Amino acid sequence: MEEKQKYDLVVIGGVPAGYTAAVKAAEYGYHTALVEADSLGGTCLNRGCIPTKTLLYSAELYEKLKNGRIPGVSAENISCSV
Ligand SMILES: Cc1cc2nc3c(=O)[nH]c(=O)nc-3n(C[C@H](O)[C@H](O)[C@H](O)COP(=O)(O)OP(=O)(O)OC[C@H]3O[C@@H](n4cnc5c(N)ncnc54)[C@H](O)[C@@H]3O)c2cc1C
């Protein structure tokens, strides 16, 4: 039989705001649960802001190297894997 637990606070969403709130509440002594249905980090860390900026940076660097647009730098056999 499942054991039921009681919490003072349940935070829904393992995102930066969510886990910061959960950690802070635990530090203040509240019995806290953090619930995440998918991946810790949420949209920004897993699919949105961070991956997007990384891909944009890679694409920009690839384009500059391929077209010799970085002064003093030349490169051969440039490839892109994304
Ligand atoms: C491609 C892309 C690029 C972006 N770039 C930027 C940018 O450069 N700058 C910027 O400011 N914003 C950007 N954003 C927007 C930004 O990612 C979102 O505004 C932000 O992530 C929203 O945060 P949130 O905590 O409200 O929701 P989310 O990050 O979506 O988090 C919600 C979380 O709650 C969980 N959840 C939901 N319901 C439940 C449930 N019932 N039980 C358990 N868990 C649940 C979900 O699984 C998810 O992990 C971008 C978004 C995308 C898609």
PDB file of C-alpha atoms and ligand atoms in Angstrom:
ATOM      1  CA  MET A   1       0.000   0.000   0.000  1.00  0.00           C
ATOM      2  CA  GLU A   2       1.279   3.484  -0.880  1.00  0.00           C
ATOM      3  CA  GLU A   3       2.425   5.623   1.981  1.00  0.00           C
ATOM      4  CA  LYS A   4       0.887   9.076   1.915  1.00  0.00           C
ATOM      5  CA  GLN A   5       3.009  12.066   2.827  1.00  0.00           C
ATOM      6  CA  LYS A   6       1.918  15.483   3.923  1.00  0.00           C
ATOM      7  CA  TYR A   7       3.746  18.601   2.828  1.00  0.00           C
ATOM      8  CA  ASP A   8       3.597  22.217   3.945  1.00  0.00           C
ATOM      9  CA  LEU A   9       4.225  23.294   0.354  1.00  0.00           C
ATOM     10  CA  VAL A  10       4.051  21.632  -3.055  1.00  0.00           C
ATOM     11  CA  VAL A  11       5.677  23.546  -5.916  1.00  0.00           C
ATOM     12  CA  ILE A  12       4.472  22.540  -9.383  1.00  0.00           C
ATOM     13  CA  GLY A  13       7.093  23.017 -12.117  1.00  0.00           C
ATOM     14  CA  GLY A  14      10.807  22.244 -11.808  1.00  0.00           C
ATOM     15  CA  VAL A  15      11.846  25.510 -13.380  1.00  0.00           C
ATOM     16  CA  PRO A  16      14.266  28.151 -12.069  1.00  0.00           C
ATOM     17  CA  ALA A  17      11.503  29.973 -10.177  1.00  0.00           C
ATOM     18  CA  GLY A  18      10.048  26.680  -8.939  1.00  0.00           C
ATOM     19  CA  TYR A  19      13.166  25.027  -7.620  1.00  0.00           C
ATOM     20  CA  THR A  20      14.439  28.284  -6.132  1.00  0.00           C
ATOM     21  CA  ALA A  21      11.155  28.655  -4.244  1.00  0.00           C
ATOM     22  CA  ALA A  22      11.275  25.002  -3.142  1.00  0.00           C
ATOM     23  CA  VAL A  23      14.880  25.251  -1.904  1.00  0.00           C
ATOM     24  CA  LYS A  24      14.143  28.510  -0.082  1.00  0.00           C
ATOM     25  CA  ALA A  25      11.040  27.039   1.580  1.00  0.00           C
ATOM     26  CA  ALA A  26      13.024  23.959   2.659  1.00  0.00           C
ATOM     27  CA  GLU A  27      15.737  26.230   4.081  1.00  0.00           C
ATOM     28  CA  TYR A  28      13.038  27.945   6.154  1.00  0.00           C
ATOM     29  CA  GLY A  29      12.053  24.549   7.509  1.00  0.00           C
ATOM     30  CA  TYR A  30       8.949  23.822   5.427  1.00  0.00           C
ATOM     31  CA  HIS A  31       8.454  20.215   4.392  1.00  0.00           C
ATOM     32  CA  THR A  32       8.480  20.823   0.643  1.00  0.00           C
ATOM     33  CA  ALA A  33       7.862  18.798  -2.517  1.00  0.00           C
ATOM     34  CA  LEU A  34       8.803  19.816  -6.048  1.00  0.00           C
ATOM     35  CA  VAL A  35       6.744  18.225  -8.833  1.00  0.00           C
ATOM     36  CA  GLU A  36       7.925  18.192 -12.446  1.00  0.00           C
ATOM     37  CA  ALA A  37       6.022  16.338 -15.171  1.00  0.00           C
ATOM     38  CA  ASP A  38       8.728  16.476 -17.808  1.00  0.00           C
ATOM     39  CA  SER A  39      12.345  17.697 -17.541  1.00  0.00           C
ATOM     40  CA  LEU A  40      13.856  19.730 -14.739  1.00  0.00           C
ATOM     41  CA  GLY A  41      14.692  23.174 -16.066  1.00  0.00           C
ATOM     42  CA  GLY A  42      11.487  23.728 -18.047  1.00  0.00           C
ATOM     43  CA  THR A  43      11.198  25.351 -21.439  1.00  0.00           C
ATOM     44  CA  CYS A  44      13.986  27.924 -21.097  1.00  0.00           C
ATOM     45  CA  LEU A  45      16.756  25.508 -20.114  1.00  0.00           C
ATOM     46  CA  ASN A  46      15.691  22.506 -22.218  1.00  0.00           C
ATOM     47  CA  ARG A  47      14.040  23.832 -25.389  1.00  0.00           C
ATOM     48  CA  GLY A  48      13.831  27.621 -25.339  1.00  0.00           C
ATOM     49  CA  CYS A  49      16.274  30.377 -24.450  1.00  0.00           C
ATOM     50  CA  ILE A  50      19.483  28.437 -23.761  1.00  0.00           C
ATOM     51  CA  PRO A  51      19.411  25.833 -26.610  1.00  0.00           C
ATOM     52  CA  THR A  52      18.229  28.505 -29.054  1.00  0.00           C
ATOM     53  CA  LYS A  53      21.091  30.859 -28.221  1.00  0.00           C
ATOM     54  CA  THR A  54      23.600  28.006 -28.452  1.00  0.00           C
ATOM     55  CA  LEU A  55      22.320  27.008 -31.910  1.00  0.00           C
ATOM     56  CA  LEU A  56      22.298  30.634 -33.087  1.00  0.00           C
ATOM     57  CA  TYR A  57      25.885  31.115 -31.917  1.00  0.00           C
ATOM     58  CA  SER A  58      26.992  27.905 -33.666  1.00  0.00           C
ATOM     59  CA  ALA A  59      25.219  28.917 -36.891  1.00  0.00           C
ATOM     60  CA  GLU A  60      26.773  32.394 -36.814  1.00  0.00           C
ATOM     61  CA  LEU A  61      30.262  31.001 -36.203  1.00  0.00           C
ATOM     62  CA  TYR A  62      29.812  28.409 -38.971  1.00  0.00           C
ATOM     63  CA  GLU A  63      28.674  31.056 -41.451  1.00  0.00           C
ATOM     64  CA  LYS A  64      31.586  33.379 -40.595  1.00  0.00           C
ATOM     65  CA  LEU A  65      34.211  30.621 -40.847  1.00  0.00           C
ATOM     66  CA  LYS A  66      32.743  29.211 -44.059  1.00  0.00           C
ATOM     67  CA  ASN A  67      32.709  32.610 -45.734  1.00  0.00           C
ATOM     68  CA  GLY A  68      36.057  33.841 -44.372  1.00  0.00           C
ATOM     69  CA  ARG A  69      34.467  36.638 -42.392  1.00  0.00           C
ATOM     70  CA  ILE A  70      36.762  36.501 -39.347  1.00  0.00           C
ATOM     71  CA  PRO A  71      39.793  38.722 -40.025  1.00  0.00           C
ATOM     72  CA  GLY A  72      43.070  36.801 -39.798  1.00  0.00           C
ATOM     73  CA  VAL A  73      41.404  33.400 -39.561  1.00  0.00           C
ATOM     74  CA  SER A  74      41.003  30.882 -42.348  1.00  0.00           C
ATOM     75  CA  ALA A  75      39.658  27.369 -42.049  1.00  0.00           C
ATOM     76  CA  GLU A  76      39.105  24.383 -44.312  1.00  0.00           C
ATOM     77  CA  ASN A  77      36.719  21.448 -44.260  1.00  0.00           C
ATOM     78  CA  ILE A  78      34.160  23.262 -42.166  1.00  0.00           C
ATOM     79  CA  SER A  79      31.072  21.192 -41.508  1.00  0.00           C
ATOM     80  CA  CYS A  80      27.835  21.647 -39.649  1.00  0.00           C
ATOM     81  CA  SER A  81      26.139  18.842 -37.748  1.00  0.00           C
ATOM     82  CA  VAL A  82      22.881  20.557 -36.777  1.00  0.00           C
TER      83      VAL A  82
HETATM   84  C1  LIG B   1      12.460  28.652 -28.782  1.00  0.00           C
HETATM   85  C2  LIG B   1      12.228  29.544 -27.578  1.00  0.00           C
HETATM   86  C3  LIG B   1      13.139  30.552 -27.301  1.00  0.00           C
HETATM   87  C4  LIG B   1      12.942  31.381 -26.196  1.00  0.00           C
HETATM   88  N1  LIG B   1      13.850  32.359 -25.944  1.00  0.00           N
HETATM   89  C5  LIG B   1      13.662  33.192 -24.897  1.00  0.00           C
HETATM   90  C6  LIG B   1      14.614  34.221 -24.592  1.00  0.00           C
HETATM   91  O1  LIG B   1      15.639  34.379 -25.272  1.00  0.00           O
HETATM   92  N2  LIG B   1      14.372  35.028 -23.528  1.00  0.00           N
HETATM   93  C7  LIG B   1      13.245  34.875 -22.735  1.00  0.00           C
HETATM   94  O2  LIG B   1      13.083  35.643 -21.785  1.00  0.00           O
HETATM   95  N3  LIG B   1      12.344  33.904 -22.985  1.00  0.00           N
HETATM   96  C8  LIG B   1      12.510  33.073 -24.036  1.00  0.00           C
HETATM   97  N4  LIG B   1      11.590  32.082 -24.272  1.00  0.00           N
HETATM   98  C9  LIG B   1      10.422  31.986 -23.416  1.00  0.00           C
HETATM   99  C10 LIG B   1      10.753  31.274 -22.116  1.00  0.00           C
HETATM  100  O3  LIG B   1      11.353  29.998 -22.380  1.00  0.00           O
HETATM  101  C11 LIG B   1       9.442  31.088 -21.333  1.00  0.00           C
HETATM  102  O4  LIG B   1       8.831  32.358 -21.203  1.00  0.00           O
HETATM  103  C12 LIG B   1       9.724  30.528 -19.959  1.00  0.00           C
HETATM  104  O5  LIG B   1      10.392  29.300 -20.058  1.00  0.00           O
HETATM  105  C13 LIG B   1       8.407  30.364 -19.222  1.00  0.00           C
HETATM  106  O6  LIG B   1       8.747  29.866 -17.942  1.00  0.00           O
HETATM  107  P1  LIG B   1       7.674  29.194 -17.029  1.00  0.00           P
HETATM  108  O7  LIG B   1       8.381  28.834 -15.755  1.00  0.00           O
HETATM  109  O8  LIG B   1       6.460  30.051 -16.946  1.00  0.00           O
HETATM  110  O9  LIG B   1       7.181  27.885 -17.843  1.00  0.00           O
HETATM  111  P2  LIG B   1       8.000  26.604 -18.345  1.00  0.00           P
HETATM  112  O10 LIG B   1       9.457  26.860 -18.506  1.00  0.00           O
HETATM  113  O11 LIG B   1       7.252  26.093 -19.540  1.00  0.00           O
HETATM  114  O12 LIG B   1       7.850  25.603 -17.143  1.00  0.00           O
HETATM  115  C14 LIG B   1       6.663  24.958 -16.771  1.00  0.00           C
HETATM  116  C15 LIG B   1       7.081  23.635 -16.154  1.00  0.00           C
HETATM  117  O13 LIG B   1       6.005  23.108 -15.401  1.00  0.00           O
HETATM  118  C16 LIG B   1       5.860  21.740 -15.702  1.00  0.00           C
HETATM  119  N5  LIG B   1       4.459  21.406 -15.480  1.00  0.00           N
HETATM  120  C17 LIG B   1       3.392  21.978 -16.065  1.00  0.00           C
HETATM  121  N6  LIG B   1       2.256  21.440 -15.571  1.00  0.00           N
HETATM  122  C18 LIG B   1       2.647  20.511 -14.646  1.00  0.00           C
HETATM  123  C19 LIG B   1       1.944  19.618 -13.796  1.00  0.00           C
HETATM  124  N7  LIG B   1       0.600  19.580 -13.778  1.00  0.00           N
HETATM  125  N8  LIG B   1       2.653  18.809 -12.968  1.00  0.00           N
HETATM  126  C20 LIG B   1       4.014  18.850 -12.990  1.00  0.00           C
HETATM  127  N9  LIG B   1       4.731  19.673 -13.755  1.00  0.00           N
HETATM  128  C21 LIG B   1       4.057  20.492 -14.584  1.00  0.00           C
HETATM  129  C22 LIG B   1       6.293  21.584 -17.161  1.00  0.00           C
HETATM  130  O14 LIG B   1       6.705  20.277 -17.446  1.00  0.00           O
HETATM  131  C23 LIG B   1       7.451  22.593 -17.228  1.00  0.00           C
HETATM  132  O15 LIG B   1       8.708  22.013 -16.924  1.00  0.00           O
HETATM  133  C24 LIG B   1      11.788  31.213 -25.347  1.00  0.00           C
HETATM  134  C25 LIG B   1      10.878  30.169 -25.614  1.00  0.00           C
HETATM  135  C26 LIG B   1      11.084  29.338 -26.711  1.00  0.00           C
HETATM  136  C27 LIG B   1      10.091  28.213 -26.988  1.00  0.00           C
END
